[in-house]
Short mmCIF file of C-alpha atoms in Angstrom, two decimals:
data_model
loop_
_atom_site.label_atom_id
_atom_site.label_comp_id
_atom_site.label_asym_id
_atom_site.label_seq_id
_atom_site.Cartn_x
_atom_site.Cartn_y
_atom_site.Cartn_z
CA UNK Y 4 18.10 1.15 105.67
CA UNK Y 5 18.23 4.72 106.58
CA UNK Y 6 20.58 5.59 109.54
CA UNK Y 7 20.14 7.98 112.40
CA UNK Y 8 22.74 10.09 114.23
CA UNK Y 9 22.36 11.28 117.85
CA UNK Y 10 24.67 13.01 120.47
CA UNK Y 11 26.10 10.47 122.93
CA UNK Y 12 24.86 12.27 125.96
CA UNK Y 13 22.96 15.34 127.00
CA UNK Y 14 22.31 16.99 130.48
CA UNK Y 15 19.32 18.95 131.75
CA UNK Y 16 18.15 20.49 134.87
CA UNK Y 17 14.91 19.17 136.50
CA UNK Y 18 11.71 20.96 135.42
CA UNK Y 19 13.38 22.51 132.49
CA UNK Y 20 12.57 21.63 128.71
CA UNK Y 21 14.88 19.17 126.89
CA UNK Y 22 15.51 19.08 123.19
CA UNK Y 23 17.01 15.73 121.96
CA UNK Y 24 18.04 16.00 118.36
CA UNK Y 25 18.24 13.21 115.71
CA UNK Y 26 19.70 13.46 112.13
CA UNK Y 27 18.36 11.19 109.52
CA UNK Y 28 19.54 12.74 106.34
CA UNK Y 29 18.99 9.53 104.23
CA UNK Y 30 15.38 9.13 105.26
CA UNK Y 31 12.97 8.15 102.43
CA UNK Y 32 9.61 9.69 101.84
CA UNK Y 33 7.74 6.78 103.60
CA UNK Y 34 9.87 6.33 106.68
CA UNK Y 35 8.30 7.04 110.01
CA UNK Y 36 10.42 8.51 112.65
CA UNK Y 37 10.06 6.58 116.09
CA UNK Y 38 11.33 7.53 119.44
CA UNK Y 39 11.96 4.95 122.30
CA UNK Y 40 13.54 5.38 125.65
CA UNK Y 41 15.13 2.92 127.93
CA UNK Y 42 15.36 3.48 131.64
CA UNK Y 43 17.93 1.67 133.67
CA UNK Y 44 17.26 -2.08 134.13
CA UNK Y 45 14.16 -1.91 131.86
CA UNK Y 46 13.10 -2.74 128.39
CA UNK Y 47 12.76 0.01 125.87
CA UNK Y 48 9.52 2.08 126.14
CA UNK Y 49 7.81 3.70 123.09
CA UNK Y 50 7.61 7.52 123.33
CA UNK Y 51 6.20 8.92 120.19
CA UNK Y 52 6.42 8.70 116.29
CA UNK Y 53 5.58 10.80 113.40
CA UNK Y 54 5.85 11.08 109.62
CA UNK Y 55 5.69 14.70 108.53
CA UNK Y 56 3.68 16.82 110.96
CA UNK Y 57 4.68 17.69 114.49
CA UNK Y 58 3.17 15.38 117.05
CA UNK Y 59 2.25 15.64 120.66
CA UNK Y 60 1.24 13.09 123.29
CA UNK Y 61 1.22 12.97 127.07
CA UNK Y 62 4.94 12.05 127.21
CA UNK Y 63 6.57 14.37 124.77
CA UNK Y 64 6.42 16.32 121.50
CA UNK Y 65 8.16 15.50 118.18
CA UNK Y 66 9.26 18.24 115.99
CA UNK Y 67 10.07 17.27 112.33
CA UNK Y 68 12.09 19.44 110.07
CA UNK Y 69 10.41 20.37 106.85
CA UNK Y 70 12.75 18.46 104.72
CA UNK Y 71 12.49 15.49 107.26
CA UNK Y 72 16.28 15.16 107.47
CA UNK Y 73 16.17 15.72 111.18
CA UNK Y 74 13.71 15.73 114.15
CA UNK Y 75 13.79 16.69 117.74
CA UNK Y 76 12.20 15.05 120.72
CA UNK Y 77 11.03 17.58 123.22
CA UNK Y 78 10.45 16.87 126.93
CA UNK Y 79 8.58 19.95 128.16
CA UNK Y 80 9.50 19.63 131.88
CA UNK Y 81 12.20 17.00 132.60
CA UNK Y 82 11.99 15.11 135.85
CA UNK Y 83 14.49 12.70 137.44
CA UNK Y 84 12.32 9.81 136.03
CA UNK Y 85 13.16 10.97 132.52
CA UNK Y 86 16.82 10.06 132.93
CA UNK Y 87 17.28 7.30 130.23
CA UNK Y 88 18.84 6.30 126.97
CA UNK Y 89 16.67 7.87 124.16
CA UNK Y 90 16.74 6.17 120.71
CA UNK Y 91 15.55 7.69 117.41
CA UNK Y 92 14.72 4.86 114.88
CA UNK Y 93 13.41 4.60 111.31
CA UNK Y 94 11.60 1.28 111.17
CA UNK Y 95 11.43 -0.28 107.76
CA UNK Y 96 8.04 -1.50 106.26
CA UNK Y 97 9.31 -5.00 106.89
CA UNK Y 98 9.18 -4.20 110.69
CA UNK Y 99 12.92 -4.12 111.11
CA UNK Y 100 13.99 -1.61 113.72
CA UNK Y 101 17.72 -0.81 113.92
CA UNK Y 102 18.63 0.87 117.23
CA UNK Y 103 21.61 3.18 117.14
CA UNK Y 104 23.62 4.20 120.25
CA UNK Y 105 21.05 6.66 121.41
CA UNK Y 106 21.45 9.66 123.67
CA UNK Y 107 22.00 9.24 127.37
CA UNK Y 108 20.06 11.98 129.15
CA UNK Y 109 21.12 12.87 132.58
CA UNK Y 110 18.72 15.05 134.76
CA UNK Y 111 20.21 17.01 137.50
CA UNK Y 112 18.02 17.98 140.50
CA UNK U 19 -3.56 -4.51 129.13
CA UNK U 20 -0.34 -3.12 127.44
CA UNK U 21 2.01 -5.54 129.04
CA UNK U 22 4.56 -7.87 127.59
CA UNK U 23 5.68 -10.53 130.09
CA UNK U 24 8.87 -12.50 129.98
CA UNK U 25 9.94 -15.49 132.04
CA UNK U 26 12.21 -16.15 133.63
CA UNK U 27 13.74 -12.85 134.78
CA UNK U 28 17.15 -14.26 135.27
CA UNK U 29 18.63 -17.56 133.87
CA UNK U 30 22.02 -19.12 134.53
CA UNK U 31 22.93 -22.10 132.18
CA UNK U 32 25.90 -24.11 131.29
CA UNK U 33 27.21 -24.51 127.80
CA UNK U 34 25.66 -27.96 127.43
CA UNK U 35 22.16 -27.05 128.83
CA UNK U 36 18.92 -26.64 126.97
CA UNK U 37 16.70 -23.96 128.19
CA UNK U 38 13.78 -21.68 126.78
CA UNK U 39 12.89 -18.20 127.32
CA UNK U 40 9.13 -17.31 127.24
CA UNK U 41 7.26 -14.19 126.10
CA UNK U 42 3.59 -13.52 126.30
CA UNK U 43 1.22 -10.71 125.23
CA UNK U 44 -2.61 -10.36 125.31
CA UNK U 45 -2.93 -7.16 123.35
CA UNK U 46 -3.97 -9.01 120.09
CA UNK U 47 -0.74 -8.06 118.54
CA UNK U 48 0.29 -10.00 115.32
CA UNK U 49 3.92 -9.30 115.23
CA UNK U 50 6.47 -10.41 117.87
CA UNK U 51 10.09 -9.79 118.11
CA UNK U 52 13.30 -11.14 119.91
CA UNK U 53 16.11 -8.77 120.58
CA UNK U 54 19.63 -9.17 122.28
CA UNK U 55 21.12 -6.46 124.26
CA UNK U 56 24.65 -6.52 125.59
CA UNK U 57 25.68 -4.25 128.53
CA UNK U 58 25.86 -0.54 127.54
CA UNK U 59 24.88 -1.39 123.88
CA UNK U 60 21.65 -0.84 122.01
CA UNK U 61 19.21 -3.77 121.44
CA UNK U 62 19.97 -5.90 118.32
CA UNK U 63 17.13 -7.53 116.46
CA UNK U 64 17.38 -11.26 116.20
CA UNK U 65 13.91 -12.59 114.92
CA UNK U 66 10.55 -11.18 113.82
CA UNK U 67 7.42 -13.26 113.70
CA UNK U 68 4.32 -11.99 111.83
CA UNK U 69 1.07 -13.87 112.12
CA UNK U 70 2.92 -16.74 113.73
CA UNK U 71 5.33 -17.14 110.88
CA UNK U 72 9.00 -16.42 110.95
CA UNK U 73 9.46 -13.28 108.92
CA UNK U 74 13.00 -12.01 109.64
CA UNK U 75 16.02 -13.90 110.98
CA UNK U 76 18.98 -11.65 111.37
CA UNK U 77 21.59 -14.39 110.62
CA UNK U 78 21.31 -15.65 114.15
CA UNK U 79 23.30 -18.91 114.99
CA UNK U 80 21.31 -22.10 115.13
CA UNK U 81 21.88 -22.47 118.82
CA UNK U 82 19.02 -19.94 119.04
CA UNK U 83 15.72 -21.42 117.89
CA UNK U 84 12.54 -19.26 117.98
CA UNK U 85 9.09 -20.65 118.11
CA UNK U 86 5.71 -18.90 117.94
CA UNK U 87 3.09 -21.51 119.09
CA UNK U 88 0.20 -19.11 118.89
CA UNK U 89 -0.46 -15.39 118.42
CA UNK U 90 0.06 -14.67 122.16
CA UNK U 91 3.18 -16.73 122.78
CA UNK U 92 6.84 -16.43 121.69
CA UNK U 93 9.60 -18.84 122.87
CA UNK U 94 13.39 -18.71 122.28
CA UNK U 95 14.88 -22.23 122.74
CA UNK U 96 18.59 -22.17 123.69
CA UNK U 97 21.06 -25.08 123.21
CA UNK U 98 24.88 -25.20 123.38
CA UNK U 99 25.28 -21.55 124.13
CA UNK U 100 28.62 -19.86 124.53
CA UNK U 101 29.62 -17.52 127.36
CA UNK U 102 29.58 -14.56 124.69
CA UNK U 103 25.75 -15.29 124.48
CA UNK U 104 25.31 -13.89 128.01
CA UNK U 105 23.08 -10.77 127.51
CA UNK U 106 19.62 -9.25 128.23
CA UNK U 107 16.97 -10.88 125.88
CA UNK U 108 14.14 -8.62 125.16
CA UNK U 109 10.78 -9.61 123.64
CA UNK U 110 8.48 -7.07 121.86
CA UNK U 111 5.12 -7.11 120.18
CA UNK U 112 3.36 -4.70 117.75
CA UNK U 113 0.06 -4.52 115.98
CA UNK U 114 1.58 -5.57 112.72
CA UNK U 115 5.05 -5.98 111.30
CA UNK U 116 5.42 -2.61 109.77
CA UNK U 117 5.63 0.91 111.18
CA UNK U 118 3.61 0.28 114.36
CA UNK U 119 5.17 1.09 117.85
CA UNK U 120 6.57 -1.92 119.55
CA UNK U 121 5.92 -2.77 123.26
CA UNK U 122 8.74 -4.33 125.13
CA UNK U 123 8.97 -6.69 128.08
CA UNK U 124 11.40 -6.27 130.76
CA UNK U 125 13.72 -8.84 129.44
CA UNK U 126 15.48 -12.08 130.62
CA UNK U 127 18.99 -11.70 131.95
CA UNK U 128 20.88 -14.66 130.56
CA UNK U 129 24.30 -15.73 131.94
CA UNK U 130 26.14 -18.65 130.27
CA UNK U 131 28.82 -20.36 132.30
#
């Protein structure tokens, strides 16, 4: 299964954009890129996913590199409620999702 | 309704007890999952059910026994657990067992004494 690499932690100021990177250099041509986040004391929450093109939804944007070896989750205006652990995952076609250690995002007021 | 519910929220059990965790979804999803999460660690996949059949077992010890009685329900039967099995047990569901996004419940916090 392809692996992902994320920074352990990042900080942001409230109301500023946040760019959370993920490296997945062994990604295969059919692997989707999924992002989840886990707020304190909650289960993980789906954020966004994509294959090749950049994607937007009400929560975030996903920018995928042309060679697909990396991607960036973009929160356009961070709020205190966005403080969470963010996971970048490449689920297999068999439905197996392996969570790495993720990035802990701290948002400062 | 995009909710996955899990009961109980908290469970304390002795090593000789038998207990069950319950998970329910009413989104019409056909894949359901059990994950285990230790403190400050990422979730680890335990089991995957697809169309009510066990599809993936990640070499989980037999003291954990999953059951999917229908498409909306997923149980995890626990017997003779060890203190190191104390963790947050998360249930999730998705439209199918492939690349679909998963919806997670809030988890059951299990403590084995």
